Tab-separated table of C-alpha atoms in Angstrom:
chain	number	residue	atom	x	y	z
A	9	MET	CA	0.000	0.000	0.000
A	10	ALA	CA	1.131	3.541	-0.605
A	11	GLU	CA	2.590	5.516	2.250
A	12	VAL	CA	0.576	8.645	2.879
A	13	SER	CA	1.188	10.836	5.888
A	14	GLY	CA	1.206	14.555	6.437
A	15	GLY	CA	-1.554	15.457	3.985
A	16	ASP	CA	-2.943	18.355	6.041
A	17	ASP	CA	-1.047	20.903	3.997
A	18	GLY	CA	-3.594	23.714	4.203
A	19	ASP	CA	-3.421	26.454	1.603
A	20	ASP	CA	0.071	27.649	2.451
A	21	VAL	CA	2.530	28.450	-0.320
A	22	LEU	CA	6.176	27.543	0.101
A	23	VAL	CA	8.617	30.401	0.156
A	24	SER	CA	11.026	30.522	-2.747
A	25	GLY	CA	14.349	28.828	-2.090
A	26	GLY	CA	17.888	30.052	-2.662
A	27	ASP	CA	20.838	28.601	-4.570
A	28	ASP	CA	21.117	24.809	-4.620
A	29	SER	CA	24.297	22.888	-3.944
A	30	ASP	CA	25.850	20.973	-6.829
A	31	ASP	CA	25.554	17.588	-5.092
A	32	VAL	CA	21.802	18.056	-4.642
A	33	LEU	CA	21.258	19.308	-8.168
A	34	ALA	CA	23.067	16.262	-9.552
A	35	GLU	CA	20.196	14.039	-8.416
A	36	VAL	CA	17.187	16.298	-9.027
A	37	HIS	CA	14.281	14.695	-10.879
A	38	CYS	CA	12.046	17.768	-10.827
A	39	SER	CA	11.210	20.775	-8.667
A	40	ALA	CA	8.128	21.917	-6.760
A	41	GLY	CA	8.417	25.534	-5.691
A	42	ALA	CA	11.180	25.724	-3.064
A	43	LEU	CA	11.409	21.931	-3.050
A	44	LEU	CA	13.510	19.546	-5.084
A	45	LEU	CA	12.229	16.040	-5.755
A	46	CYS	CA	15.380	13.963	-6.029
A	47	ARG	CA	16.222	10.413	-6.915
A	48	PRO	CA	16.864	8.259	-3.824
A	49	HIS	CA	20.619	8.754	-3.807
A	50	LEU	CA	22.655	6.790	-1.277
A	51	SER	CA	23.994	10.063	0.176
A	52	ARG	CA	20.570	10.554	1.805
A	53	ASP	CA	20.108	6.983	3.062
A	54	VAL	CA	21.082	7.914	6.635
A	55	ALA	CA	18.737	10.908	6.668
A	56	MET	CA	15.877	8.761	5.333
A	57	HIS	CA	16.491	6.162	8.034
A	58	ALA	CA	16.226	8.925	10.635
A	59	LEU	CA	12.992	10.222	9.086
A	60	LEU	CA	11.400	6.761	9.088
A	61	ASN	CA	12.251	6.460	12.789
A	62	ASP	CA	10.866	9.869	13.706
A	63	ALA	CA	7.893	8.981	15.914
A	64	PRO	CA	5.943	12.278	15.559
A	65	THR	CA	6.060	11.886	11.776
A	66	MET	CA	5.439	8.174	11.440
A	67	LEU	CA	3.420	6.830	14.364
A	68	PRO	CA	0.106	8.607	13.771
A	69	HIS	CA	-0.547	6.907	10.414
A	70	LEU	CA	2.466	4.792	9.395
A	71	SER	CA	3.295	2.818	12.516
A	72	MET	CA	3.902	-0.286	10.381
A	73	LEU	CA	7.149	1.340	9.186
A	74	CYS	CA	8.353	2.698	12.526
A	75	PRO	CA	10.667	1.714	14.019
A	76	ILE	CA	12.739	0.367	11.143
A	77	SER	CA	16.212	-1.125	11.469
A	78	HIS	CA	19.235	0.230	9.633
A	79	ASP	CA	19.442	-2.933	7.514
A	80	ASP	CA	15.750	-2.846	6.578
A	81	SER	CA	15.920	0.854	5.749
A	82	THR	CA	18.990	0.301	3.569
A	83	GLU	CA	17.300	-2.627	1.791
A	84	ARG	CA	14.286	-0.419	1.154
A	85	ARG	CA	16.439	2.293	-0.430
A	86	VAL	CA	18.396	-0.197	-2.549
A	87	ARG	CA	15.094	-1.655	-3.762
A	88	HIS	CA	13.757	1.787	-4.656
A	89	ARG	CA	16.868	2.494	-6.747
A	90	ALA	CA	16.634	-0.859	-8.533
A	91	GLU	CA	12.906	-0.443	-9.223
A	92	ALA	CA	13.465	3.064	-10.559
A	93	ALA	CA	16.029	1.682	-12.997
A	94	ALA	CA	13.499	-0.957	-14.087
A	95	SER	CA	10.683	1.648	-14.345
A	96	THR	CA	8.510	-0.305	-11.894
A	97	SER	CA	8.485	2.436	-9.255
A	98	CYS	CA	9.520	6.070	-8.923
A	99	MET	CA	10.192	7.092	-5.336
A	100	LEU	CA	11.676	10.551	-4.769
A	101	ASP	CA	13.322	12.310	-1.836
A	102	VAL	CA	11.739	15.635	-0.893
A	103	VAL	CA	14.617	18.063	-0.351
A	104	LEU	CA	14.734	21.754	0.563
A	105	GLY	CA	16.371	23.494	-2.368
A	106	GLU	CA	18.025	26.125	-0.182
A	107	THR	CA	19.720	23.805	2.312
A	108	GLY	CA	19.584	20.276	0.882
A	109	GLU	CA	17.736	19.037	3.983
A	110	LEU	CA	15.624	15.908	3.502
A	111	ILE	CA	12.082	16.595	4.727
A	112	GLY	CA	10.091	13.773	3.171
A	113	SER	CA	9.542	11.111	0.565
A	114	THR	CA	7.039	11.008	-2.275
A	115	GLY	CA	6.485	9.462	-5.667
A	116	PHE	CA	5.048	6.217	-6.946
A	117	ARG	CA	5.572	2.978	-5.031
A	118	VAL	CA	4.268	0.877	-7.904
A	119	VAL	CA	4.116	1.683	-11.615
A	120	GLU	CA	1.997	-0.728	-13.635
A	121	HIS	CA	2.389	-0.093	-17.339
A	122	GLY	CA	-0.118	-2.804	-18.218
A	123	THR	CA	-2.947	-0.902	-16.520
A	124	SER	CA	-1.325	2.494	-17.141
A	125	SER	CA	-1.463	3.323	-13.449
A	126	ALA	CA	0.868	4.436	-10.669
A	127	GLU	CA	0.357	4.317	-6.894
A	128	TRP	CA	1.213	7.646	-5.253
A	129	GLY	CA	2.324	8.148	-1.677
A	130	ILE	CA	3.989	10.732	0.538
A	131	ILE	CA	5.684	11.099	3.912
A	132	VAL	CA	6.293	14.633	5.203
A	133	SER	CA	8.341	15.388	8.295
A	134	LYS	CA	6.125	16.558	11.160
A	135	SER	CA	7.901	19.916	11.316
A	136	TRP	CA	7.047	20.567	7.647
A	137	GLN	CA	3.407	19.556	7.660
A	138	ARG	CA	0.739	22.231	7.029
A	139	LYS	CA	3.191	24.251	4.945
A	140	GLY	CA	2.093	23.294	1.437
A	141	VAL	CA	4.581	20.452	0.993
A	142	CYS	CA	2.012	17.741	0.283
A	143	ALA	CA	0.147	19.847	-2.270
A	144	ALA	CA	3.339	20.922	-4.034
A	145	CYS	CA	4.620	17.343	-4.227
A	146	PHE	CA	1.267	16.043	-5.477
A	147	THR	CA	1.203	18.586	-8.297
A	148	ALA	CA	4.784	17.804	-9.295
A	149	CYS	CA	4.156	14.058	-9.161
A	150	LEU	CA	1.181	14.362	-11.489
A	151	GLU	CA	3.536	15.923	-14.022
A	152	VAL	CA	6.005	13.066	-13.497
A	153	ALA	CA	3.224	10.520	-14.002
A	154	THR	CA	2.070	12.006	-17.288
A	155	THR	CA	5.351	13.093	-18.868
A	156	THR	CA	7.935	10.649	-17.488
A	157	LEU	CA	6.037	7.504	-16.534
A	158	ASN	CA	3.436	7.905	-19.290
A	159	VAL	CA	0.575	6.528	-17.211
A	160	ARG	CA	-3.055	7.671	-17.298
A	161	ASN	CA	-4.350	6.703	-13.847
A	162	LEU	CA	-3.365	7.490	-10.275
A	163	THR	CA	-4.088	5.334	-7.229
A	164	ALA	CA	-3.299	5.853	-3.548
A	165	SER	CA	-4.153	4.320	-0.181
A	166	THR	CA	-4.440	5.521	3.390
A	167	ILE	CA	-6.052	4.455	6.637
A	168	ALA	CA	-9.440	5.691	7.845
A	169	GLU	CA	-7.836	7.498	10.801
A	170	ASN	CA	-5.769	9.745	8.518
A	171	GLU	CA	-8.384	12.473	8.313
A	172	SER	CA	-6.026	15.060	6.850
A	173	MET	CA	-5.177	12.824	3.892
A	174	LEU	CA	-8.825	11.921	3.364
A	175	ALA	CA	-9.600	15.644	3.182
A	176	PHE	CA	-6.663	16.160	0.809
A	177	PHE	CA	-7.951	13.517	-1.597
A	178	LYS	CA	-11.421	15.041	-1.468
A	179	ARG	CA	-10.099	18.521	-2.285
A	180	ARG	CA	-8.080	17.130	-5.213
A	181	GLY	CA	-10.983	15.133	-6.633
A	182	VAL	CA	-9.559	11.668	-5.925
A	183	PRO	CA	-12.505	9.425	-4.898
A	184	GLN	CA	-12.364	6.246	-2.852
A	185	THR	CA	-12.562	3.216	-5.109
A	186	GLY	CA	-12.190	0.290	-2.728
A	187	LEU	CA	-10.886	-1.268	0.461
A	188	HIS	CA	-7.937	-3.595	1.075
A	189	THR	CA	-6.741	-5.458	4.158
A	190	ASP	CA	-3.035	-6.253	4.298
A	191	ASP	CA	-2.718	-9.991	5.022
A	192	GLU	CA	0.647	-9.537	6.726
A	193	THR	CA	-0.116	-6.598	9.027
A	194	GLY	CA	-3.902	-6.718	9.230
A	195	VAL	CA	-4.043	-3.006	8.421
A	196	GLU	CA	-7.171	-1.935	6.547
A	197	TRP	CA	-6.430	0.504	3.747
A	198	LEU	CA	-8.879	2.745	1.930
A	199	VAL	CA	-8.059	2.743	-1.771
A	200	PHE	CA	-8.419	5.874	-3.905
A	201	GLY	CA	-7.969	6.488	-7.609
A	202	ALA	CA	-8.815	8.604	-10.611
A	203	PRO	CA	-7.762	9.221	-14.199
A	204	LEU	CA	-5.018	11.841	-14.194
A	205	ASP	CA	-7.014	14.031	-16.573
A	206	ASN	CA	-9.818	14.293	-14.006
A	207	LEU	CA	-7.774	15.425	-11.020
A	208	LEU	CA	-8.278	18.880	-9.592
A	209	VAL	CA	-4.955	20.524	-8.774
A	210	SER	CA	-4.380	23.952	-7.280
A	211	GLY	CA	-1.756	25.808	-9.293
A	212	SER	CA	-1.019	28.195	-6.418
A	213	VAL	CA	1.405	25.826	-4.695
A	214	LEU	CA	4.058	25.903	-7.388
């Protein structure tokens, strides 16, 4: 299931960032206002491990990932890089353009070319929630889905307790399409989806 946390972005607009360091720019996939969406480079593996173990960020809605061991976190990052190379997923680090700080993860956990669909998800650090990050990343990811992945449909999943993400999907015109219970964890996920052409996106966040 997709990882979705920190969707209560409000209507805030991110402030424009400054100059970006060369090492960050080398891995940029695309930008979203003051944010850079970067390929999951190994230089940020340690920072991602710390984010996934940040209780205020993860425990409200993604407790199945927290805590995570160093080995499991590393395996997860290696898998994301391999899947990106095979075009079966497209996970991206959310980085502040001005400082290079990792503040989240977004992108598509699964890309299914047969059904022309991609499963979107996002994790935003607690300290950066309600600042427009989720909305900016969503808008940028829609562009990635249509121009880079060449898919026509978006799917996503979250739990019923994640009220901020449920409200986010409603504002963006992404309806619930089903329900899925994870056999391994027993977690019940609400499944959402819509054709990319139908999604309502606010242009003010970019």
